[in-house]
PDB file of C-alpha atoms in Angstrom:
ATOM      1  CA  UNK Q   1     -12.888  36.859 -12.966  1.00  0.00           C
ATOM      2  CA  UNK Q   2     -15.056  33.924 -11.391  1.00  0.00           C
ATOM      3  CA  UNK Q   3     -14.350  31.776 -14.826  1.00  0.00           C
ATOM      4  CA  UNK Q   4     -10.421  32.124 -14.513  1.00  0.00           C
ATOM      5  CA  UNK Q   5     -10.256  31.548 -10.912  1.00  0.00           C
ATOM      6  CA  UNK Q   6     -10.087  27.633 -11.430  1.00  0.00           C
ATOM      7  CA  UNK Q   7      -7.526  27.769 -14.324  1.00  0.00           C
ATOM      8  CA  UNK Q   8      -4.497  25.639 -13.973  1.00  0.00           C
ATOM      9  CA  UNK Q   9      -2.448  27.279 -11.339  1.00  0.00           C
ATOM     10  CA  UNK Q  10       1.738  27.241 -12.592  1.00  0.00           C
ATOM     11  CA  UNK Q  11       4.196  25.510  -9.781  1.00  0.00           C
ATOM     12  CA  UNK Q  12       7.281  27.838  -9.275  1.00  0.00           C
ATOM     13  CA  UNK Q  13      10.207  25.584  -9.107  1.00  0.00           C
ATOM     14  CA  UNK Q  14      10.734  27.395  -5.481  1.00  0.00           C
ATOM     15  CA  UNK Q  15       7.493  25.943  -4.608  1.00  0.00           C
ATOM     16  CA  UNK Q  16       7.896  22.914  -5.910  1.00  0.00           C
ATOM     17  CA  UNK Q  17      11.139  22.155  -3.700  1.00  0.00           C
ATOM     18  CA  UNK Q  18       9.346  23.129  -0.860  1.00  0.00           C
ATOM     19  CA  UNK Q  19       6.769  20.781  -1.188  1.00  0.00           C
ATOM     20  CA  UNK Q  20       9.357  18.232  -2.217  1.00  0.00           C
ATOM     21  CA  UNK Q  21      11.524  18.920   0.898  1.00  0.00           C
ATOM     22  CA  UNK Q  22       7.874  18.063   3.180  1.00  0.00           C
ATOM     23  CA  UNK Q  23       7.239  14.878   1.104  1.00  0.00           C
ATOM     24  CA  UNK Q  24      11.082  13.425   1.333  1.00  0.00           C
ATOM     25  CA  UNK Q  25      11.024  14.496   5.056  1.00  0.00           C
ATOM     26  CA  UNK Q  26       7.463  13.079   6.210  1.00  0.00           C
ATOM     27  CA  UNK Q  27       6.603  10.333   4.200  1.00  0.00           C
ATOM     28  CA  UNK Q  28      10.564   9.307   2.596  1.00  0.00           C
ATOM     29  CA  UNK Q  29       9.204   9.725  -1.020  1.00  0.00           C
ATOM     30  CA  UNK Q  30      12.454  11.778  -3.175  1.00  0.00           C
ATOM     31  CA  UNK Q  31      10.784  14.101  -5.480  1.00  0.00           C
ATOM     32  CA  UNK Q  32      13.233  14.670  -8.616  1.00  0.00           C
ATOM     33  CA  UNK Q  33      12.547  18.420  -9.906  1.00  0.00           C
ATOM     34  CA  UNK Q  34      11.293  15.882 -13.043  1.00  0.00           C
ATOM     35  CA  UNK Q  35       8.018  15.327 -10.615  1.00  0.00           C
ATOM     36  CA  UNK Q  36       7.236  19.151 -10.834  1.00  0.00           C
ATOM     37  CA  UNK Q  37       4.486  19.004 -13.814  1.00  0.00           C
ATOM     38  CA  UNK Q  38       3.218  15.559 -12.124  1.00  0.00           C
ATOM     39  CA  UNK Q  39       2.730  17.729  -8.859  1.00  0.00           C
ATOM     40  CA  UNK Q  40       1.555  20.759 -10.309  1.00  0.00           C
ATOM     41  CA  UNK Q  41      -1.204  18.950 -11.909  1.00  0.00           C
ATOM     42  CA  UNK Q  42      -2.437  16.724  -8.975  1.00  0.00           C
ATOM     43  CA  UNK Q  43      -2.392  19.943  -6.944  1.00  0.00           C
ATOM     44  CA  UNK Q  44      -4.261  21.706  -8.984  1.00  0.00           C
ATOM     45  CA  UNK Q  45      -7.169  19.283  -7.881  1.00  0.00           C
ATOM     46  CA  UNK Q  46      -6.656  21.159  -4.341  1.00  0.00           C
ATOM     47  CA  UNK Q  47      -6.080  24.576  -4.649  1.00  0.00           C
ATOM     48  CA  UNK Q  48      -9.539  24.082  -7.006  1.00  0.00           C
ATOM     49  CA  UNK Q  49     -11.026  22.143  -3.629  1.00  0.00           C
ATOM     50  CA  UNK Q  50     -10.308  25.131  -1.249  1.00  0.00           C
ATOM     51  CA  UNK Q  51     -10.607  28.169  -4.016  1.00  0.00           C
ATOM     52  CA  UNK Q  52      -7.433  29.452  -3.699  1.00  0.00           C
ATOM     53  CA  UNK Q  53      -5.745  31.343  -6.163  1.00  0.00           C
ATOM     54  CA  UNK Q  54      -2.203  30.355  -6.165  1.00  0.00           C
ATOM     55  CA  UNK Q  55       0.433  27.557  -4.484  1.00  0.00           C
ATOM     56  CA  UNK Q  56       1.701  30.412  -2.553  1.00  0.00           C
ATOM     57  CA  UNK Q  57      -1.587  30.356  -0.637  1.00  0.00           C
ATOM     58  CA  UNK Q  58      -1.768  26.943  -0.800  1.00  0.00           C
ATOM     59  CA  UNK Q  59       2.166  26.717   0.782  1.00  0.00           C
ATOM     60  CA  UNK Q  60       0.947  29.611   3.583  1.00  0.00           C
ATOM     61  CA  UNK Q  61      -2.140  27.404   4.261  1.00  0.00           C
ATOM     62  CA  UNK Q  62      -0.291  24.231   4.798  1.00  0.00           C
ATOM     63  CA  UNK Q  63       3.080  25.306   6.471  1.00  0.00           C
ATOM     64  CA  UNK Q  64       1.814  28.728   8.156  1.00  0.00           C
ATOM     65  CA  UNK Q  65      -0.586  27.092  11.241  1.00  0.00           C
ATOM     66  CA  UNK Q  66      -3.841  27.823   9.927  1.00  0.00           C
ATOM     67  CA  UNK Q  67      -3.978  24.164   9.175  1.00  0.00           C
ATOM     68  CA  UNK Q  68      -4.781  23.003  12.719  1.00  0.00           C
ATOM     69  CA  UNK Q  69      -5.918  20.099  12.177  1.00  0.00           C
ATOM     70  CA  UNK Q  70      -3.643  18.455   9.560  1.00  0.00           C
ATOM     71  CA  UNK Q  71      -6.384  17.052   6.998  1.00  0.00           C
ATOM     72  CA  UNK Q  72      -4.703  19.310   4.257  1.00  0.00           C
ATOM     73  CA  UNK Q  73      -1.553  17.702   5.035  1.00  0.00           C
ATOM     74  CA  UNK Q  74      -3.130  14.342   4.916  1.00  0.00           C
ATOM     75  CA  UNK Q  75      -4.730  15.181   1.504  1.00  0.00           C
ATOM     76  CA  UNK Q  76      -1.184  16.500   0.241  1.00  0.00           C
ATOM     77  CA  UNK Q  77       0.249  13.345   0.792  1.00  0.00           C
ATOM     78  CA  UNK Q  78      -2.688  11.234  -0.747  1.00  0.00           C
ATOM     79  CA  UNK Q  79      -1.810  13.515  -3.880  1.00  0.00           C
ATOM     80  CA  UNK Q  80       1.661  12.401  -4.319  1.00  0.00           C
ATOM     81  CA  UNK Q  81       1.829   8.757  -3.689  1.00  0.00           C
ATOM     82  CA  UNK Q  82       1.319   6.903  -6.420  1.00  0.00           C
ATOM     83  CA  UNK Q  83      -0.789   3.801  -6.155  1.00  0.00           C
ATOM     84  CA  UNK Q  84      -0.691   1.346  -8.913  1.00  0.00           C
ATOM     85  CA  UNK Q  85      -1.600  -2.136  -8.237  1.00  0.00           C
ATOM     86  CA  UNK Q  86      -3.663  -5.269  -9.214  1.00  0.00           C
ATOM     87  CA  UNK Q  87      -5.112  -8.866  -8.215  1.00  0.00           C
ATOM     88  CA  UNK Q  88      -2.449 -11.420  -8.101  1.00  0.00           C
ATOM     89  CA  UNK Q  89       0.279  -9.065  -9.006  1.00  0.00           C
ATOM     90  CA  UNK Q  90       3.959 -10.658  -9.652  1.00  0.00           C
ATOM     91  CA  UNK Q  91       1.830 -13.955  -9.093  1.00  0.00           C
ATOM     92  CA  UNK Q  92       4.815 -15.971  -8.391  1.00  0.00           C
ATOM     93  CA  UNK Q  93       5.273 -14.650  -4.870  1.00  0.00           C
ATOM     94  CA  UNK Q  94       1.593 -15.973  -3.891  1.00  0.00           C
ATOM     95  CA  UNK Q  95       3.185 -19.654  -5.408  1.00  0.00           C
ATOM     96  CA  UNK Q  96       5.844 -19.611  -3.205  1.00  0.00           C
ATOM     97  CA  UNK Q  97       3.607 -18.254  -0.492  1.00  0.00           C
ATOM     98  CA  UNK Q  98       1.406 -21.437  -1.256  1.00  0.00           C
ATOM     99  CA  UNK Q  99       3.754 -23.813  -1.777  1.00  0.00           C
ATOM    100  CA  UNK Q 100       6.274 -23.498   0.310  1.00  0.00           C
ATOM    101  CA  UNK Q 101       5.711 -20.822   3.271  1.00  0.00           C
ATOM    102  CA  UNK Q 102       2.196 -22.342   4.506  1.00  0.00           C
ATOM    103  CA  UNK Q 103       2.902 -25.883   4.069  1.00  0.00           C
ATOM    104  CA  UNK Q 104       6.298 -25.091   6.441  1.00  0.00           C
ATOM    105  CA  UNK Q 105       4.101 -23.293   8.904  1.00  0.00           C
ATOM    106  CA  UNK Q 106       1.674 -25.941   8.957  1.00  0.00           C
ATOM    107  CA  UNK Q 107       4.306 -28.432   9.267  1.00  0.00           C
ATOM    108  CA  UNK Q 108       5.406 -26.833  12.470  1.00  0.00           C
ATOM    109  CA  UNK Q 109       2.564 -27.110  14.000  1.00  0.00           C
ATOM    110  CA  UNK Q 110       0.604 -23.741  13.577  1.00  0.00           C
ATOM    111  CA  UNK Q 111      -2.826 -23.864  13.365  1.00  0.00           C
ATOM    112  CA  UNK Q 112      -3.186 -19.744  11.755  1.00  0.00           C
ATOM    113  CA  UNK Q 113      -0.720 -16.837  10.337  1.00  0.00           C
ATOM    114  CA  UNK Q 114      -0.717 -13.526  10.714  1.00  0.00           C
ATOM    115  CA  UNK Q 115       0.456 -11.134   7.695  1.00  0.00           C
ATOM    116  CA  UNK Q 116       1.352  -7.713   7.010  1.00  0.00           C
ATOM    117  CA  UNK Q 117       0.545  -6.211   3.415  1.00  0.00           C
ATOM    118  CA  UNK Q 118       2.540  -2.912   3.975  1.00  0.00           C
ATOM    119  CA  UNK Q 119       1.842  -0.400   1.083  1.00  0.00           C
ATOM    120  CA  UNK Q 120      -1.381  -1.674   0.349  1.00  0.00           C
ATOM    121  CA  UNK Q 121      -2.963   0.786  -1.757  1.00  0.00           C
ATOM    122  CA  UNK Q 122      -6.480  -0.130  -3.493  1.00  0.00           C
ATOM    123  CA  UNK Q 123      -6.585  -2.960  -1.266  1.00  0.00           C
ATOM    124  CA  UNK Q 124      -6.088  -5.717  -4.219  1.00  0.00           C
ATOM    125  CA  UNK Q 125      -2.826  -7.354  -2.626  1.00  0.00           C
ATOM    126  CA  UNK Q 126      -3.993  -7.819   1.131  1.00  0.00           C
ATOM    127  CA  UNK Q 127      -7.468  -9.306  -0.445  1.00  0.00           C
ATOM    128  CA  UNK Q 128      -5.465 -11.636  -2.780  1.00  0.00           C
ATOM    129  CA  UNK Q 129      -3.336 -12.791   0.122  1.00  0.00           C
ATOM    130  CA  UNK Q 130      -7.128 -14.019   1.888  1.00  0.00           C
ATOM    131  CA  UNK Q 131      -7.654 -15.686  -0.969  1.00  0.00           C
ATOM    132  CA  UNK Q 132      -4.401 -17.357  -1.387  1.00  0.00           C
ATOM    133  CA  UNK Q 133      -4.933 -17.925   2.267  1.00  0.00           C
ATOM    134  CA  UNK Q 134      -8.558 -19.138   1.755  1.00  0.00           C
ATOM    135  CA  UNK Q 135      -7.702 -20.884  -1.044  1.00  0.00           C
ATOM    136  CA  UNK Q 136      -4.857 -23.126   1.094  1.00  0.00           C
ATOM    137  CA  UNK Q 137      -7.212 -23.858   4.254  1.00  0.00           C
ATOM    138  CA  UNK Q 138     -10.293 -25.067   1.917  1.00  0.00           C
ATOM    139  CA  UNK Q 139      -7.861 -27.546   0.316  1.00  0.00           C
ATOM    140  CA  UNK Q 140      -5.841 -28.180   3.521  1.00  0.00           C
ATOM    141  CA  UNK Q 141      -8.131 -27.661   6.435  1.00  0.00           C
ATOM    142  CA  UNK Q 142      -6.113 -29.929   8.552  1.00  0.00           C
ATOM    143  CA  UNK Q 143      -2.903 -28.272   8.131  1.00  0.00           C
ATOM    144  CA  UNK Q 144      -4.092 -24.600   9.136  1.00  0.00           C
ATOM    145  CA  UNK Q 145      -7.064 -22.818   9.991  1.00  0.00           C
ATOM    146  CA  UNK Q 146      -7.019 -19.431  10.559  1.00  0.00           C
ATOM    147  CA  UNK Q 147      -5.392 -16.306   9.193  1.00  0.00           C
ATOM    148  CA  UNK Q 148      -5.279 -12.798   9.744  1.00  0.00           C
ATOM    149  CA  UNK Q 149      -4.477  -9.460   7.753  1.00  0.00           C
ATOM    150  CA  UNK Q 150      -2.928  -6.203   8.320  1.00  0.00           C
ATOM    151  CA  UNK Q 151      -3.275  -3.811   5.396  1.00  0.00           C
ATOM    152  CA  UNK Q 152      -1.983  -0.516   6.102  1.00  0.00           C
ATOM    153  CA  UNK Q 153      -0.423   2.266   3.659  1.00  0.00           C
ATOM    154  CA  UNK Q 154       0.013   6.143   4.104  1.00  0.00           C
ATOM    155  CA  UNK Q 155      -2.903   7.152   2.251  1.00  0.00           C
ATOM    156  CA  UNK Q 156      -6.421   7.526   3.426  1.00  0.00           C
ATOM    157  CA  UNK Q 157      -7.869   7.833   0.212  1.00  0.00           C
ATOM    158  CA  UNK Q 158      -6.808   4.455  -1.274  1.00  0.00           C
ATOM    159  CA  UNK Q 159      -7.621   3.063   2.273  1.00  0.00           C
ATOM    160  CA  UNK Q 160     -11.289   4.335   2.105  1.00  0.00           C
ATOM    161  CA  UNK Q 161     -11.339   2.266  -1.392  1.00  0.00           C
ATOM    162  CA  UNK Q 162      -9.412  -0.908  -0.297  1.00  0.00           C
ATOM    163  CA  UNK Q 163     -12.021  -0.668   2.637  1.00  0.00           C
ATOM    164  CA  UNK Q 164     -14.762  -0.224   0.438  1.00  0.00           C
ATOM    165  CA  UNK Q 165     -13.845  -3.690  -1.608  1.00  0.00           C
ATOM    166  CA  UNK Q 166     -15.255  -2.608  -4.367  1.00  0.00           C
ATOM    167  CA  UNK Q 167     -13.447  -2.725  -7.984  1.00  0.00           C
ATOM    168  CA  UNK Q 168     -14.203  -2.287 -11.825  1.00  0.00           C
ATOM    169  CA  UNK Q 169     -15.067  -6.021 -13.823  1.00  0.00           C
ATOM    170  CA  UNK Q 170     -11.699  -5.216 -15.573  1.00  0.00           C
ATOM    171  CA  UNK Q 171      -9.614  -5.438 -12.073  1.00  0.00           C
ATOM    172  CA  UNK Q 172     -10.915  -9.142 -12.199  1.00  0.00           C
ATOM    173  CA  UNK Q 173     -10.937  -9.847 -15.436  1.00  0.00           C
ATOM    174  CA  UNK Q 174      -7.923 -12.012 -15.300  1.00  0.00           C
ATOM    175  CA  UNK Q 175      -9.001 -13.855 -12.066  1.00  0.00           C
ATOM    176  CA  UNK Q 176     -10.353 -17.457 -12.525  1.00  0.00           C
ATOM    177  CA  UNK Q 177     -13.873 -18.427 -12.797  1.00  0.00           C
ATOM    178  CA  UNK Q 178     -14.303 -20.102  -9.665  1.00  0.00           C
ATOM    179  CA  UNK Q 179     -12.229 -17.916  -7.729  1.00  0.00           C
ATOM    180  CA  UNK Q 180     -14.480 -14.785  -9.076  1.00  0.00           C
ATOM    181  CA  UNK Q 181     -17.523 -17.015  -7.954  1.00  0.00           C
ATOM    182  CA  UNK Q 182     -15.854 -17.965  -4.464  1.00  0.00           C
ATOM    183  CA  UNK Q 183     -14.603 -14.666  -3.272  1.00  0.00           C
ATOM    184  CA  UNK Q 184     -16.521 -11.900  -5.304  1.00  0.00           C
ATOM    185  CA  UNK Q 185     -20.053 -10.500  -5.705  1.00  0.00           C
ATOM    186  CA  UNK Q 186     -21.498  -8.639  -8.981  1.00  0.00           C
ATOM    187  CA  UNK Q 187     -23.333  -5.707  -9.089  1.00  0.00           C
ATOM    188  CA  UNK Q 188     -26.637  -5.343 -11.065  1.00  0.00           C
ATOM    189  CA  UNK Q 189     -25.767  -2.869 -12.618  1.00  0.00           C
ATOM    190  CA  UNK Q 190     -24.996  -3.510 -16.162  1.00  0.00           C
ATOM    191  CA  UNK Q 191     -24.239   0.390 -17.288  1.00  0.00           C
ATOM    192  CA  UNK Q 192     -21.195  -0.013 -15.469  1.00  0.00           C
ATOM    193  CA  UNK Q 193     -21.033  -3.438 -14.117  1.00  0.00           C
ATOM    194  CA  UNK Q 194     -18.542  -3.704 -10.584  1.00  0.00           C
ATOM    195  CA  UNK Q 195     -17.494  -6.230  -8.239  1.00  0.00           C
ATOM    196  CA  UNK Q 196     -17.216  -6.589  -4.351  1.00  0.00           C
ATOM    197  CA  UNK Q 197     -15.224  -8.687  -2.376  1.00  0.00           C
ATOM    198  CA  UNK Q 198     -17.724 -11.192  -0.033  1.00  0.00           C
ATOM    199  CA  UNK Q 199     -18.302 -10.222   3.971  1.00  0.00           C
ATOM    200  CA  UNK Q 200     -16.049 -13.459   4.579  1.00  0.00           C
ATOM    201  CA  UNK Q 201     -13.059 -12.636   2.943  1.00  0.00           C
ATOM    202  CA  UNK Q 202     -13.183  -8.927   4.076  1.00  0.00           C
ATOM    203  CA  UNK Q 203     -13.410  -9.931   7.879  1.00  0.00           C
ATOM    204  CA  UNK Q 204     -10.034 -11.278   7.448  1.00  0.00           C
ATOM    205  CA  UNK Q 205      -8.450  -7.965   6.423  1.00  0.00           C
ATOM    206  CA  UNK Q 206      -8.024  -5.268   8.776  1.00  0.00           C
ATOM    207  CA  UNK Q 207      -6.963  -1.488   7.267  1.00  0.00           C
ATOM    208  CA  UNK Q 208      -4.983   0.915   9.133  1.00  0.00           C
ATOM    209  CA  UNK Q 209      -2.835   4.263   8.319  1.00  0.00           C
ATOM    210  CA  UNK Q 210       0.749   3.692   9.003  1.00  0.00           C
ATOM    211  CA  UNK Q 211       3.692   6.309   7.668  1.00  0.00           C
ATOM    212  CA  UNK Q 212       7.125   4.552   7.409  1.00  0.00           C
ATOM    213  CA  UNK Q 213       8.993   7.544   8.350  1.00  0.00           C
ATOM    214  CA  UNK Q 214       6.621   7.292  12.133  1.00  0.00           C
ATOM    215  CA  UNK Q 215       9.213   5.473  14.820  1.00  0.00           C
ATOM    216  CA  UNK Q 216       6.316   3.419  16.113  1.00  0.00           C
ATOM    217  CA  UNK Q 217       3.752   2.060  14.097  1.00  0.00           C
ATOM    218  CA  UNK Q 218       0.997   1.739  16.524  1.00  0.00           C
ATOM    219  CA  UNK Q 219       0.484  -1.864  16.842  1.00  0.00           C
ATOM    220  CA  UNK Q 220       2.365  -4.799  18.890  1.00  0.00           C
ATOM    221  CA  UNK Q 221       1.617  -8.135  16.763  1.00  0.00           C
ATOM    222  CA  UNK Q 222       4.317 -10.001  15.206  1.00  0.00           C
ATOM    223  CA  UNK Q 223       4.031 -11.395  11.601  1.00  0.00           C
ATOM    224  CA  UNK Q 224       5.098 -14.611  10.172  1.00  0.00           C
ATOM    225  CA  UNK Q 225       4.766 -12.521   6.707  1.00  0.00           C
ATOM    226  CA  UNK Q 226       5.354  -9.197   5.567  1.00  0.00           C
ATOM    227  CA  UNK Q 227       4.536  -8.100   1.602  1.00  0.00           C
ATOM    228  CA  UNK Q 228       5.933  -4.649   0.876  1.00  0.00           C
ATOM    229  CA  UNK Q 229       6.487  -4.805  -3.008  1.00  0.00           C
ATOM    230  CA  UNK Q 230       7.228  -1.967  -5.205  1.00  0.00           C
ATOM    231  CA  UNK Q 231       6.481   0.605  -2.112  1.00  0.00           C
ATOM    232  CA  UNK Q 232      10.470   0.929  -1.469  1.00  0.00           C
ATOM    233  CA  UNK Q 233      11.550   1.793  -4.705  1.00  0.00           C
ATOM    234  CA  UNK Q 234      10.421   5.390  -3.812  1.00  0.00           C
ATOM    235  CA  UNK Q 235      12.904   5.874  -1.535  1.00  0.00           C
ATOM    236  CA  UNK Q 236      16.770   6.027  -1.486  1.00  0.00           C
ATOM    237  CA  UNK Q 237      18.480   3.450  -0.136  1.00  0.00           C
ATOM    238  CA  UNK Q 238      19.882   4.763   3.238  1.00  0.00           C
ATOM    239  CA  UNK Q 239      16.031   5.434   4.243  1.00  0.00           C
ATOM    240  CA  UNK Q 240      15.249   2.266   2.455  1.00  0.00           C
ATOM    241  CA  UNK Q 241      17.287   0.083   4.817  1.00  0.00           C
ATOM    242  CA  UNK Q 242      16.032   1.980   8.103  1.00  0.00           C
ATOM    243  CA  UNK Q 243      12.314   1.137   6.733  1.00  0.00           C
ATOM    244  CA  UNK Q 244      13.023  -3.004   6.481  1.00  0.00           C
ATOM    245  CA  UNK Q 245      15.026  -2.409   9.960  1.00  0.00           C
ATOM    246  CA  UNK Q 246      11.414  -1.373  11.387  1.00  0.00           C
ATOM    247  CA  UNK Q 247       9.977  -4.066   9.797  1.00  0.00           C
ATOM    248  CA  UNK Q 248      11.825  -6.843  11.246  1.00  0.00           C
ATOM    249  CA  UNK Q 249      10.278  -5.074  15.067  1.00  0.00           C
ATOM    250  CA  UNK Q 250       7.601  -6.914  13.529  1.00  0.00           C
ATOM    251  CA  UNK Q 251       8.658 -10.116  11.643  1.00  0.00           C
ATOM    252  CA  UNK Q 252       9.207 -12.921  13.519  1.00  0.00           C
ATOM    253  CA  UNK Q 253      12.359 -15.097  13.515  1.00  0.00           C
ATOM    254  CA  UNK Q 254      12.108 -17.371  10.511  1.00  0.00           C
ATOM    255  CA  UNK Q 255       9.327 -15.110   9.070  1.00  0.00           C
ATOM    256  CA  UNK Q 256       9.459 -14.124   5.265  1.00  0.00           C
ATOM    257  CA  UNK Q 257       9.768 -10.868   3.937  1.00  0.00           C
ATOM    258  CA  UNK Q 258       8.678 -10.498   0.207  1.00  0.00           C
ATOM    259  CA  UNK Q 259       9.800  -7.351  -1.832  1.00  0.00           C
ATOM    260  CA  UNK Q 260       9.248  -6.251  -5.139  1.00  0.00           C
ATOM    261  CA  UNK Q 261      10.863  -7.301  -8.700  1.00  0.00           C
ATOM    262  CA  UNK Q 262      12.891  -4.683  -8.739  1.00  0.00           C
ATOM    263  CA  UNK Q 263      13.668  -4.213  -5.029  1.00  0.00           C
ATOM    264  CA  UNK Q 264      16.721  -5.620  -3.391  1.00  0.00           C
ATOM    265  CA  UNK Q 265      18.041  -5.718   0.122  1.00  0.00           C
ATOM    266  CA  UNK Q 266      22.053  -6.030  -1.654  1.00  0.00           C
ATOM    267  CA  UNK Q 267      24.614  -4.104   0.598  1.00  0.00           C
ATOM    268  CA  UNK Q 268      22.295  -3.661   3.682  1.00  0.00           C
ATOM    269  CA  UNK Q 269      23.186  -4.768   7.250  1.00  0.00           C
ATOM    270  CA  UNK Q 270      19.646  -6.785   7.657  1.00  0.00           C
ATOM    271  CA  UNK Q 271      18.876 -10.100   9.635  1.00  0.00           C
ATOM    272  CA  UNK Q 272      17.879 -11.671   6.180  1.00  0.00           C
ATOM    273  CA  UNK Q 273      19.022 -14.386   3.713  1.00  0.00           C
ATOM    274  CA  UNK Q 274      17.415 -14.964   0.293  1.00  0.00           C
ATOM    275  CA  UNK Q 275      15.262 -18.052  -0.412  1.00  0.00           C
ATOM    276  CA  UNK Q 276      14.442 -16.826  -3.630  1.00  0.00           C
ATOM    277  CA  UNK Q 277      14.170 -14.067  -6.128  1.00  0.00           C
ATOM    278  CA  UNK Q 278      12.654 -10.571  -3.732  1.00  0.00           C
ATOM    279  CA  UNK Q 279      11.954 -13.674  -0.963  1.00  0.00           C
ATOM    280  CA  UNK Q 280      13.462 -13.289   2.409  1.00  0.00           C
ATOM    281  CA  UNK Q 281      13.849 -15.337   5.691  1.00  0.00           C
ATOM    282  CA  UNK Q 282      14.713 -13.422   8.805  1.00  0.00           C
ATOM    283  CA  UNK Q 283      17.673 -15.075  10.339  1.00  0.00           C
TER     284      UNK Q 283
END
């Protein structure tokens, strides 16, 4: 009996829309009946975790009280989100971000910038923006000189990594030489070899857990920049538009707002224009 106890547990599709009805109401996520394998089998990981025997215990535990203190909850939303990301991803957003967003700030006289990476996962875009940022101050030091920022996402488990800083060689494989030798410290280990980001880079970056779907985030700053890329596309678009309405609580007039490839504001009633492709300026 012992040995079957941890088999692979089978989703009811009953189940499955109940869980799917908490995820689309809590964190905005849509979860097509096509998701019901995907969530079986990251489940699975959980019911193993508490020794349970079925998702109908698992369902009773989560939705029934007994969960006082909402770390299962927490844990069943770290489950379903999906966190793919890299260093330098869609690398022509930190260009403009270089080339023409800093140089404009520093042109108006500000000495440091505060942004938002919203949706941060693993931590690899909010530590690429410090570098970008790093990068600009070493080679303009009297055009700005401070920066700060805000990496937040609804998952504690990818923010206990991105906090950690530490990635696999292959994550910076692609990263030049001299950035690599800047910004990033190897491990001795040569079995299996890792990097971490230096203390001086990491001091810029603050992590924080912040659901969309919350009406108040929990923090008063304004940002010049926001980067929420490829987090959106999760969500329809009426609950799309109400998240960027949040968002501009916290963008400043004339800040930028960058989305990803495949994410469009088109049809929304938003104080934004383009200023190019998934690039916007709050009016």
């Amino acid at each position: 009996m012992a040995q079957n106890s941890f088999q692979h547990k089978i989703l009811s599709e009953a189940e499955f829309k109940k869980i799917a009805s908490f995820i689309e109401r809590n964190v905005g996520i849509k979860m097509p009946i096509e998701k019901k394998l995907m969530m079986q089998s990251r489940l699975n990981s959980r019911l193993k975790a508490l020794k349970m025997e079925s998702f109908k215990e698992y369902i009773d535990y989560i939705f029934s009280g007994k969960n006082t203190d909402d770390h299962e909850l927490i844990m069943l939303i770290d489950a379903m989100t999906t966190n793919l990301t890299e260093f330098f991803r869609e690398p022509q957003h930190f260009d403009y971000l270089r080339n023409v967003v800093l140089p404009g700030y520093a042109k108006q006289g500000r000495t440091s910038v505060k942004i938002w990476s919203a949706g941060c996962s693993t931590g690899q875009e909010p530590y690429t923006l410090a570098i970008v940022l790093s990068e600009f101050i070493r080679q303009n030091s009297s055009m700005l000189r401070g920066f700060s920022v805000l990496a937040t996402d609804v998952s504690t488990q990818v923010l206990d990594k991105a906090s950690a800083a530490v990635y696999d060689m292959q994550a910076v494989a692609a990263i030049p030489k001299d950035i690599k030798h800047r910004y990033f410290l190897k491990s001795k280990n040569e079995i299996n070899p890792q990097v971490r980001l230096k203390q001086d880079i990491r001091n810029h970056v603050e992590f924080m857990r912040i659901n969309f779907m919350d009406d108040d985030f929990g923090f008063r700053d304004t940002m010049q920049v926001i980067f929420c890329r490829n987090v959106l596309i999760y969500f329809d678009k009426p609950t799309q538009e109400k998240v960027i309405k949040k968002f501009m609580n916290y963008l400043e007039p004339g800040g930028f707002l960058f989305l990803g490839h495949s994410e469009t504001i088109f049809g929304m009633d938003l104080p934004l224009k383009t200023v190019a492709p998934t690039v916007f300026q709050r009016i």
